[in-house]
Short mmCIF file of N, CA and C in Angstrom, two decimals:
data_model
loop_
_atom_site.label_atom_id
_atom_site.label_comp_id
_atom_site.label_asym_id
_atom_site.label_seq_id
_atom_site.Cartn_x
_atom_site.Cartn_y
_atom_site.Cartn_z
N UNK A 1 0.85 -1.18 0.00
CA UNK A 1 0.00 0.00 0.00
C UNK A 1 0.88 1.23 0.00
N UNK A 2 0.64 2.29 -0.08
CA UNK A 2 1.27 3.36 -0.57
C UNK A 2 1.46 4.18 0.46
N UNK A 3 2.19 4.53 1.10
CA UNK A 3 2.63 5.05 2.63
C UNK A 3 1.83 5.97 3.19
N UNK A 4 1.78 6.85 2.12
CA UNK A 4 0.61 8.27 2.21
C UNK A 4 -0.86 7.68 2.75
N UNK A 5 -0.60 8.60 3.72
CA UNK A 5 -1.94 8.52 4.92
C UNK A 5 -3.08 9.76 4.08
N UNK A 6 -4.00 9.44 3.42
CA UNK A 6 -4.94 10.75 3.53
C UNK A 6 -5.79 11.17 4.41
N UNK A 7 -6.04 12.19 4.66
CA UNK A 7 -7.09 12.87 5.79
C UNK A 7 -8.67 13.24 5.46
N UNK A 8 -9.50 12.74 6.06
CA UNK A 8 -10.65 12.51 5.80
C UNK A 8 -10.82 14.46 5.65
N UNK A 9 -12.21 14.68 5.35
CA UNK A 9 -13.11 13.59 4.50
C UNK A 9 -12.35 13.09 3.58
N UNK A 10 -12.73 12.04 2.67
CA UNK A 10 -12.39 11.84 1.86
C UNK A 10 -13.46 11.50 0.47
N UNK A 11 -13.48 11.89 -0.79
CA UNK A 11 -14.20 11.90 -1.60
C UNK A 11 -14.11 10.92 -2.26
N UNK A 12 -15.04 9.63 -2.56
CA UNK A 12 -14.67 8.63 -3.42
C UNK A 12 -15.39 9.17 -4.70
N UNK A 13 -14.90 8.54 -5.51
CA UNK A 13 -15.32 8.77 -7.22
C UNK A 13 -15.38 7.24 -7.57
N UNK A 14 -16.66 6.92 -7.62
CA UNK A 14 -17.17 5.51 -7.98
C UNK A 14 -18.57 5.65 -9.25
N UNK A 15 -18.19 4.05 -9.58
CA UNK A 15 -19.27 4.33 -10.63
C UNK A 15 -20.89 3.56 -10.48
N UNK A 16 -21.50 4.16 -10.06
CA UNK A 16 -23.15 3.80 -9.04
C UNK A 16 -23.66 3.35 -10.67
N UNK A 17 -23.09 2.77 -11.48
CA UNK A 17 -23.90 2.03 -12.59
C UNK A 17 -24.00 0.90 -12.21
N UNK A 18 -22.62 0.56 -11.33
CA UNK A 18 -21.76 -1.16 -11.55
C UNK A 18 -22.78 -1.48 -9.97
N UNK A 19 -23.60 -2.17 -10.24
CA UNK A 19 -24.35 -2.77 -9.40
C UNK A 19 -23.28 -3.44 -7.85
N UNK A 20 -22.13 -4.27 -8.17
CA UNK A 20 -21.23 -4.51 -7.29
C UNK A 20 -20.75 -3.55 -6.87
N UNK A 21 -20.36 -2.61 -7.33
CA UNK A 21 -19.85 -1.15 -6.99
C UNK A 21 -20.16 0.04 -5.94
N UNK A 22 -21.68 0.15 -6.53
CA UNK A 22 -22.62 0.41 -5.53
C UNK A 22 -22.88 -0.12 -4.51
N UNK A 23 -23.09 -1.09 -4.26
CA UNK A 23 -23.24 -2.45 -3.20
C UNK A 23 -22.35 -1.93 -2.27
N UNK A 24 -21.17 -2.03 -2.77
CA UNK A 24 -19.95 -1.78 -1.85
C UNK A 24 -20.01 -0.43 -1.06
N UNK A 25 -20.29 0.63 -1.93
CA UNK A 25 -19.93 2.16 -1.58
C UNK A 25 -21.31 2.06 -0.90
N UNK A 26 -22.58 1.71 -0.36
CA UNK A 26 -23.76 1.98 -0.03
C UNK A 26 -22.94 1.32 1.23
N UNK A 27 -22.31 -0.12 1.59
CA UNK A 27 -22.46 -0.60 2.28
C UNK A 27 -21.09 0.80 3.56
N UNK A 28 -20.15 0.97 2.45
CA UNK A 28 -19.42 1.78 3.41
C UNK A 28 -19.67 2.63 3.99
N UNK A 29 -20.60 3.73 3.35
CA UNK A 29 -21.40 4.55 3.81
C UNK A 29 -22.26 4.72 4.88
N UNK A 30 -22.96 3.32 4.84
CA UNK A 30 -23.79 2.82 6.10
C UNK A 30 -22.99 3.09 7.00
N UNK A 31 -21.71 2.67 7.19
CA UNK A 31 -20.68 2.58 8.35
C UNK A 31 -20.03 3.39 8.81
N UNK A 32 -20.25 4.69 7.89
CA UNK A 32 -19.44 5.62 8.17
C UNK A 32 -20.12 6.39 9.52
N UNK A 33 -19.82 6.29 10.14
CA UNK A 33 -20.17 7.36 11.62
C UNK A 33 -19.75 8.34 11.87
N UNK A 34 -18.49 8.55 11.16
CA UNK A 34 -17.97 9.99 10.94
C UNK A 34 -18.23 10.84 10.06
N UNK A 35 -18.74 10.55 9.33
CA UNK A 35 -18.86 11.17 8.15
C UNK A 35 -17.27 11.79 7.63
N UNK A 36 -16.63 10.23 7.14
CA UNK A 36 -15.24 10.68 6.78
C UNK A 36 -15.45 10.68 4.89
N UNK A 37 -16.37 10.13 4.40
CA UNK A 37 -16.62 9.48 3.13
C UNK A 37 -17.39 10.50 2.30
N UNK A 38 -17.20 11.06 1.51
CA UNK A 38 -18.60 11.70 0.18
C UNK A 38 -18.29 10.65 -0.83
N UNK A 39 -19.55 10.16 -1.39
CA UNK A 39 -19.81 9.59 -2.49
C UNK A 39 -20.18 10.26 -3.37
N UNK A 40 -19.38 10.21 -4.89
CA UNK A 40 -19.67 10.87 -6.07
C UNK A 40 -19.78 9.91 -6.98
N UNK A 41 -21.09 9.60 -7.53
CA UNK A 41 -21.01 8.70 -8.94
C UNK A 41 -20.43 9.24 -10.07
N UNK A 42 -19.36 8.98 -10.69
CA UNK A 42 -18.74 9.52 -11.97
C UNK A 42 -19.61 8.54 -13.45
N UNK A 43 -20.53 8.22 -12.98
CA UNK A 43 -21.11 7.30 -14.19
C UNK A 43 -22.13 8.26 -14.99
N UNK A 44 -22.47 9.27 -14.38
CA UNK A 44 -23.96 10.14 -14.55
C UNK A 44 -23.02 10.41 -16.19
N UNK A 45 -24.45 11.01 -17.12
CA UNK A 45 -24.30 11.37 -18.16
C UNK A 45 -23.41 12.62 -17.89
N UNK A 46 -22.32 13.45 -18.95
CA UNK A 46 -21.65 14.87 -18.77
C UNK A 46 -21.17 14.84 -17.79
N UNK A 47 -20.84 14.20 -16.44
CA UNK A 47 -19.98 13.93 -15.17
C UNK A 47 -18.86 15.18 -15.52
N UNK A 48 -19.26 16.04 -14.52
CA UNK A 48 -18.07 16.91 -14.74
C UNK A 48 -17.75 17.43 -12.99
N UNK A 49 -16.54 17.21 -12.82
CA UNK A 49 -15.89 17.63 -11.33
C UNK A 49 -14.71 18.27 -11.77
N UNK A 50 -14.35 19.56 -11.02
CA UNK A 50 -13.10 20.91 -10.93
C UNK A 50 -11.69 19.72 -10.68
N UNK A 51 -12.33 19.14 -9.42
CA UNK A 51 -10.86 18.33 -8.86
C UNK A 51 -10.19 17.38 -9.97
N UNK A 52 -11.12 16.86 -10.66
CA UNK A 52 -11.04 15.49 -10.89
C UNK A 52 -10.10 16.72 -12.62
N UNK A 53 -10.97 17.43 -13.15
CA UNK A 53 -10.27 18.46 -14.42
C UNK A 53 -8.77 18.64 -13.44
N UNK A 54 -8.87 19.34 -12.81
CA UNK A 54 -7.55 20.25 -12.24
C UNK A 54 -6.34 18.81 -12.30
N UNK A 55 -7.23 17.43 -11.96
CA UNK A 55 -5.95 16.33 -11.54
C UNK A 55 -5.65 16.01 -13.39
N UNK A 56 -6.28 16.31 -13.98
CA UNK A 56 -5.93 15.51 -15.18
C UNK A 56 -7.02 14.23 -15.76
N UNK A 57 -7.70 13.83 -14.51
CA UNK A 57 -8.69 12.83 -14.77
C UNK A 57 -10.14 13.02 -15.32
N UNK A 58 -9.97 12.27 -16.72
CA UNK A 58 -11.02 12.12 -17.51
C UNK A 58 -13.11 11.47 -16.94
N UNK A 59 -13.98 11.26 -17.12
CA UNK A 59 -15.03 10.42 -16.96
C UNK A 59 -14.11 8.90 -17.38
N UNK A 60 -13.76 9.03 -18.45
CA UNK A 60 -13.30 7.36 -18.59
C UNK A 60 -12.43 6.90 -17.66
N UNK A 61 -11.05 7.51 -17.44
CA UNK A 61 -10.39 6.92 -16.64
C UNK A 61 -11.15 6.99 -15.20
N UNK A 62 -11.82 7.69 -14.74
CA UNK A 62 -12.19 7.51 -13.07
C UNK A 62 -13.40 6.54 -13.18
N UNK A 63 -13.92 5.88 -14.69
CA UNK A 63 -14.99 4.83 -15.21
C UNK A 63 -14.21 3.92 -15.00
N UNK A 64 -12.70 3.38 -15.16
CA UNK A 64 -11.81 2.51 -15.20
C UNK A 64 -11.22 1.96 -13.73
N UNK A 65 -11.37 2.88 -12.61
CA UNK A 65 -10.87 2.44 -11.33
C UNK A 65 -11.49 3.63 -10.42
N UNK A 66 -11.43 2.74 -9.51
CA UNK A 66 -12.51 3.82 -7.86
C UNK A 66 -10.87 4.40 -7.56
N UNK A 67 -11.18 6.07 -7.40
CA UNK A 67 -10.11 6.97 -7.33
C UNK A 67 -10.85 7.98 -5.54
N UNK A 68 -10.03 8.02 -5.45
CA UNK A 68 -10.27 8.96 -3.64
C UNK A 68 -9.32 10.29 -3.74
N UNK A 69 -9.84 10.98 -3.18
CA UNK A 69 -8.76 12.61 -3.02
C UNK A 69 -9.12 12.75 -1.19
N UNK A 70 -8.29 13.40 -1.13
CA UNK A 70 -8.30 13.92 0.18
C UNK A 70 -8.58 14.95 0.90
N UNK A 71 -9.01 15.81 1.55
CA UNK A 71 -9.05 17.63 1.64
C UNK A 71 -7.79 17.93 1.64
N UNK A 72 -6.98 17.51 1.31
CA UNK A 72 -5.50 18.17 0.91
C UNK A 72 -5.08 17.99 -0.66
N UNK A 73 -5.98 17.51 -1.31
CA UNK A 73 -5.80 16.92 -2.55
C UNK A 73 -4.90 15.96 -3.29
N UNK A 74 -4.67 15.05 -2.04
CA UNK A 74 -3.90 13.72 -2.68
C UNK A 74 -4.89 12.52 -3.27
N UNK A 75 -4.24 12.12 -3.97
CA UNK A 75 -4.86 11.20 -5.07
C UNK A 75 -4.62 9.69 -5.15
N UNK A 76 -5.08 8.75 -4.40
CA UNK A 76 -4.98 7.26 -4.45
C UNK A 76 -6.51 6.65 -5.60
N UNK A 77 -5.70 5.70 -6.14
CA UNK A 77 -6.80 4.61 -7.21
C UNK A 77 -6.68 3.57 -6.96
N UNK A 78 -7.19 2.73 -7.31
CA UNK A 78 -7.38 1.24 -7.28
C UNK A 78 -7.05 0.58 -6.23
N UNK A 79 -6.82 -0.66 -5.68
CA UNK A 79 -6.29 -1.22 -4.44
C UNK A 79 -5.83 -0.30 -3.22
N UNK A 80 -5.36 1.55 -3.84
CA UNK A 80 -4.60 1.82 -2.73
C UNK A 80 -5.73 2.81 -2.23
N UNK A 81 -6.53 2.98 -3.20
CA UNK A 81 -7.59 3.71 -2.83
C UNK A 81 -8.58 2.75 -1.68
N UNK A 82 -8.80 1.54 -2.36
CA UNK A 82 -9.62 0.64 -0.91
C UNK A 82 -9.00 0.52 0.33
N UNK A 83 -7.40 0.30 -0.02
CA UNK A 83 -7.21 0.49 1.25
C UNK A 83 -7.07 1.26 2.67
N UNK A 84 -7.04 2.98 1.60
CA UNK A 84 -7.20 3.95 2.49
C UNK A 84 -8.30 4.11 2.45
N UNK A 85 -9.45 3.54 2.51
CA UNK A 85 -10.91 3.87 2.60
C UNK A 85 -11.51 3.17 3.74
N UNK A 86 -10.72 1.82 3.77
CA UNK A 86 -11.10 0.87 4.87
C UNK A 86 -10.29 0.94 5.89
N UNK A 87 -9.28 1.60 5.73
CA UNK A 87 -8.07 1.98 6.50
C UNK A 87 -9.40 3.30 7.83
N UNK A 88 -9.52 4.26 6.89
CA UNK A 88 -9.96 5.57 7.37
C UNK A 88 -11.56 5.18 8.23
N UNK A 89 -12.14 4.22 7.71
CA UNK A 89 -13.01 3.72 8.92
C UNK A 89 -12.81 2.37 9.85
N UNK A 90 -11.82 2.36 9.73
CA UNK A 90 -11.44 1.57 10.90
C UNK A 90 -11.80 -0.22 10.64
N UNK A 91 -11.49 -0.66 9.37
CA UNK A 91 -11.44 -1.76 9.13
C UNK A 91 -10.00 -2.30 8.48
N UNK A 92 -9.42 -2.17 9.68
CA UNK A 92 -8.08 -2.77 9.67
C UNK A 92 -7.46 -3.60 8.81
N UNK A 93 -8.19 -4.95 8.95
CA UNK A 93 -8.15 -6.43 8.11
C UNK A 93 -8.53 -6.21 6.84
N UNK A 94 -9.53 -5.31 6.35
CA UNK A 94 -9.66 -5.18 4.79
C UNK A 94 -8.86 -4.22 4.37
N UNK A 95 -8.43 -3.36 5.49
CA UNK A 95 -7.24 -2.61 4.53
C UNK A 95 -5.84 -2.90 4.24
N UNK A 96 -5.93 -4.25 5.43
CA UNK A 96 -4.15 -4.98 4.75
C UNK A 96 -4.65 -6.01 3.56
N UNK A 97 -5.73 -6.46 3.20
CA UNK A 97 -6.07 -6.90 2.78
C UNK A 97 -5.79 -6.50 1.44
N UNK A 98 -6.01 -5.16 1.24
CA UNK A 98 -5.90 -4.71 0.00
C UNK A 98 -4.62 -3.87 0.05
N UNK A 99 -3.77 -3.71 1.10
CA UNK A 99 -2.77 -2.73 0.97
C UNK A 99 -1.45 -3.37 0.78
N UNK A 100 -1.68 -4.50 1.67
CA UNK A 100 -0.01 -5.04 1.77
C UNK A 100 0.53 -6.27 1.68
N UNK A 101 1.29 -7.16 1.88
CA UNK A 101 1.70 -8.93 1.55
C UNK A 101 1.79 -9.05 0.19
N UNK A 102 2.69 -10.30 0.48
CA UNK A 102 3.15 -10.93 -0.91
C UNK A 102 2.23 -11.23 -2.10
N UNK A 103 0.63 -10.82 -1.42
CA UNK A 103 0.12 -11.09 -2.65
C UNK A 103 -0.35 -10.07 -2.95
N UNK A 104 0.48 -8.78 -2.66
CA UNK A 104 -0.33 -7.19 -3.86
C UNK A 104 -0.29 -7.35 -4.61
N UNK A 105 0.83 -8.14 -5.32
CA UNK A 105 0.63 -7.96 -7.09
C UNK A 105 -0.40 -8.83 -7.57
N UNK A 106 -1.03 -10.02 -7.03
CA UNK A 106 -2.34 -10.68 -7.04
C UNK A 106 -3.85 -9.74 -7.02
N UNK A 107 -3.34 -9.27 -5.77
CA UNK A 107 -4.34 -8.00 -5.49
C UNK A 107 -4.58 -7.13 -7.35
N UNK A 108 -3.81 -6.40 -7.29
CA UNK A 108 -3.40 -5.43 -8.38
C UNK A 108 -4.18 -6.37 -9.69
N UNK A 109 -3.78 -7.55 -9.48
CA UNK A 109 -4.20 -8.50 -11.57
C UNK A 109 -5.38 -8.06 -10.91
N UNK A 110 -5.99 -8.87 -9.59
CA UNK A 110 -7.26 -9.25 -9.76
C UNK A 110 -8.04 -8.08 -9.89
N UNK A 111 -7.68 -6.99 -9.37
CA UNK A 111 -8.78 -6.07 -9.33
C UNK A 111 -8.35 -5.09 -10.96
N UNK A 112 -7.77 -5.45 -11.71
CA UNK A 112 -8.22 -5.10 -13.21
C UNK A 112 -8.49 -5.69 -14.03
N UNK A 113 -8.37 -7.12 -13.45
CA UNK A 113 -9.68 -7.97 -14.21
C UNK A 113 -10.64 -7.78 -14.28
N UNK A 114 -10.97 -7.38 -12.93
CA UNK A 114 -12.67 -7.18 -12.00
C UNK A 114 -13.18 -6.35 -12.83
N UNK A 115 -11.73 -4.70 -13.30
CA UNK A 115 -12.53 -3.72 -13.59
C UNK A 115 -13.45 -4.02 -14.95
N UNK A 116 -12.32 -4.74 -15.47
CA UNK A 116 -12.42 -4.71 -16.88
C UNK A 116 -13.62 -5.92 -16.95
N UNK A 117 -14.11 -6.66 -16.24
CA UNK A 117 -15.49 -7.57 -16.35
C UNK A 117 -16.42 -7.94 -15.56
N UNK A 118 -16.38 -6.74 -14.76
CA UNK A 118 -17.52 -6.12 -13.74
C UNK A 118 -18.66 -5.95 -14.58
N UNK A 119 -19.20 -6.11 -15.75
CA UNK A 119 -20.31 -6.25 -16.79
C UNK A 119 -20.67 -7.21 -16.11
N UNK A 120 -20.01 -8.39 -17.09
CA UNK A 120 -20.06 -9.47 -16.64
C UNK A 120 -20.32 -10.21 -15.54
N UNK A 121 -19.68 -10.27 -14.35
CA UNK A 121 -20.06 -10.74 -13.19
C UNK A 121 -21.27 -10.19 -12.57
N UNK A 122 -21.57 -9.09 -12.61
CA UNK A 122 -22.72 -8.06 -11.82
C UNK A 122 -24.19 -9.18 -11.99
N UNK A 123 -24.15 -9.90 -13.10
CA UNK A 123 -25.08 -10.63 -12.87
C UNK A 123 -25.22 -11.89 -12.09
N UNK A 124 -24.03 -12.29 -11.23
CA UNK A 124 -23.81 -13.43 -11.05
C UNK A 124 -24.18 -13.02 -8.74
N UNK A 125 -24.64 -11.99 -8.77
CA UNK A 125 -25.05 -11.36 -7.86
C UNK A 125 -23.63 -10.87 -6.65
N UNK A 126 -22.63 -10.59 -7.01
CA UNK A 126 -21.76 -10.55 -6.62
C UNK A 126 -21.90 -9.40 -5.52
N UNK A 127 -22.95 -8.34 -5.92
CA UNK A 127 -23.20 -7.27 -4.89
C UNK A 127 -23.65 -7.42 -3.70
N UNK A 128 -24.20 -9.27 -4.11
CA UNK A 128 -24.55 -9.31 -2.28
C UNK A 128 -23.63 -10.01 -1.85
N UNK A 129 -22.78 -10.25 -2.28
CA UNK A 129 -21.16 -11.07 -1.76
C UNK A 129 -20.58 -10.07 -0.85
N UNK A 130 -20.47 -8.90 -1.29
CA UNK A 130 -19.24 -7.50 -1.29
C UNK A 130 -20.45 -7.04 0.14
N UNK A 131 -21.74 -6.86 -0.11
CA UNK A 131 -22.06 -6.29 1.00
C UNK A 131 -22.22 -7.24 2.17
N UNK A 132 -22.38 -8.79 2.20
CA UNK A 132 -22.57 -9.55 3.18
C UNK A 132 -21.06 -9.55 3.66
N UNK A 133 -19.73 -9.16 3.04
CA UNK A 133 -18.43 -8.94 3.03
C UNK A 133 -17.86 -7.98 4.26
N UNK A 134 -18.90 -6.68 3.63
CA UNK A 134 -18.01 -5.29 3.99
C UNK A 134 -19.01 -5.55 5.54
N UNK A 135 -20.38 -5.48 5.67
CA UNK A 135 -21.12 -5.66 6.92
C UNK A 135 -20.84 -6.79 7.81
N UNK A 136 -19.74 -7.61 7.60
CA UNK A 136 -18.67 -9.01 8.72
C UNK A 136 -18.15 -8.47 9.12
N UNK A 137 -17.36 -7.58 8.52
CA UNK A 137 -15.97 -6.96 8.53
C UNK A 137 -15.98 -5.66 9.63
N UNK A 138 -16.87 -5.02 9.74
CA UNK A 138 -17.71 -4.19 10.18
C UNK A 138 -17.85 -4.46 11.74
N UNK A 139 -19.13 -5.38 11.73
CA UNK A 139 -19.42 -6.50 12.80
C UNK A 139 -18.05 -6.76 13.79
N UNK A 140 -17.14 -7.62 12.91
CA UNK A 140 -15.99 -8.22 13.85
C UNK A 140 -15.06 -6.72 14.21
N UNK A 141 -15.11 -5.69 13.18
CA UNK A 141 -14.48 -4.28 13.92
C UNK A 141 -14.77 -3.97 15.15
N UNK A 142 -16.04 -3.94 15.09
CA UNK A 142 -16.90 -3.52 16.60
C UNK A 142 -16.60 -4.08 17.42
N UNK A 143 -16.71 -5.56 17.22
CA UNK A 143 -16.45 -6.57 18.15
C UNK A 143 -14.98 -6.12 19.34
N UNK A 144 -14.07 -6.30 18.54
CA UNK A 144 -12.84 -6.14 18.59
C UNK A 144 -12.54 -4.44 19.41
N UNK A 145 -13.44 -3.65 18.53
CA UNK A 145 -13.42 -2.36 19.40
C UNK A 145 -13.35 -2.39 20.95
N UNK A 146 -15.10 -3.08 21.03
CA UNK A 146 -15.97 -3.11 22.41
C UNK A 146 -14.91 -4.18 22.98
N UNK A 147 -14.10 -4.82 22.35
CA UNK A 147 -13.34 -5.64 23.98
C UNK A 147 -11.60 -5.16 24.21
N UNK A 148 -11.46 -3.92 23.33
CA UNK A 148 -10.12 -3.08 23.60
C UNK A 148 -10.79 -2.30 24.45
N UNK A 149 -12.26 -1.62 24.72
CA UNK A 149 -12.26 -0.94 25.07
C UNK A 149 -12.59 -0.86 26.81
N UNK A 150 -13.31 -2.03 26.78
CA UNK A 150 -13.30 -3.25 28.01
C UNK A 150 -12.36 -3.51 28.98
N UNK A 151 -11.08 -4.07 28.17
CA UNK A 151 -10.14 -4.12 28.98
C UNK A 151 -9.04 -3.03 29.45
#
């Protein structure tokens, strides 16, 4: 994962077409208690954002991978973007998950496979995979919270 810590809020740029996609970003959202997260669908017809012009980033490319900025305006995509997302609400395990070990470069194929045939799978109901996923993950956070906080 990429060392750079960003500082909430943080703005995701996702695409609310991709049924799995959504799934995911609805489910993070739910969780957010801080309100560290804005969700922006970059899928809408004419999608036009200042930040996203000023960075260089097109509708297609932020169509191609979930991209995050920071209120300081740093810029993580793909894998390093999930991981500072799950990082920033406090889901530890999915953010090494996606940030670090011998299998990032696994990480990295798989999730531009995904991007590139997220058509495809969306029918295979994968959105309730990702949210029965992100709401465990969640669950066992708490868990884990309430008995650091215990002892």
């Amino acid at each position: 994962m990429s060392e750079q810590r960003l500082t909430p809020p943080l703005t995701i740029f996702h695409d609310a077409s991709c049924p799995i996609c959504q799934a995911e970003m609805e489910e993070l959202k739910r969780i957010d208690d801080e309100h560290a997260l804005e969700l922006v669908d970059c899928s809408v017809e004419n999608f036009s954002d200042a930040r996203c012009a000023e960075a260089g980033l097109s509708q297609k490319e932020l169509m191609s991978a979930l991209y995050v900025v920071d209120r300081d305006e740093h810029w993580l995509a793909g894998p390093d973007a999930f991981a500072e997302i799950y990082r920033t609400l406090g889901l530890d395990r999915m953010a090494r998950l996606w940030g670090r070990g011998w299998w990032r470069p696994l990480i990295n194929l798989g999730y531009r496979l995904f991007a590139i045939s997220r058509g495809l799978l969306a029918p295979l109901g994968l959105d309730r995979v990702v949210r029965w996923m992100v709401r465990r993950e969640a669950q066992a956070a708490a868990r884990r919270s309430s008995a650091c906080n215990v002892d």
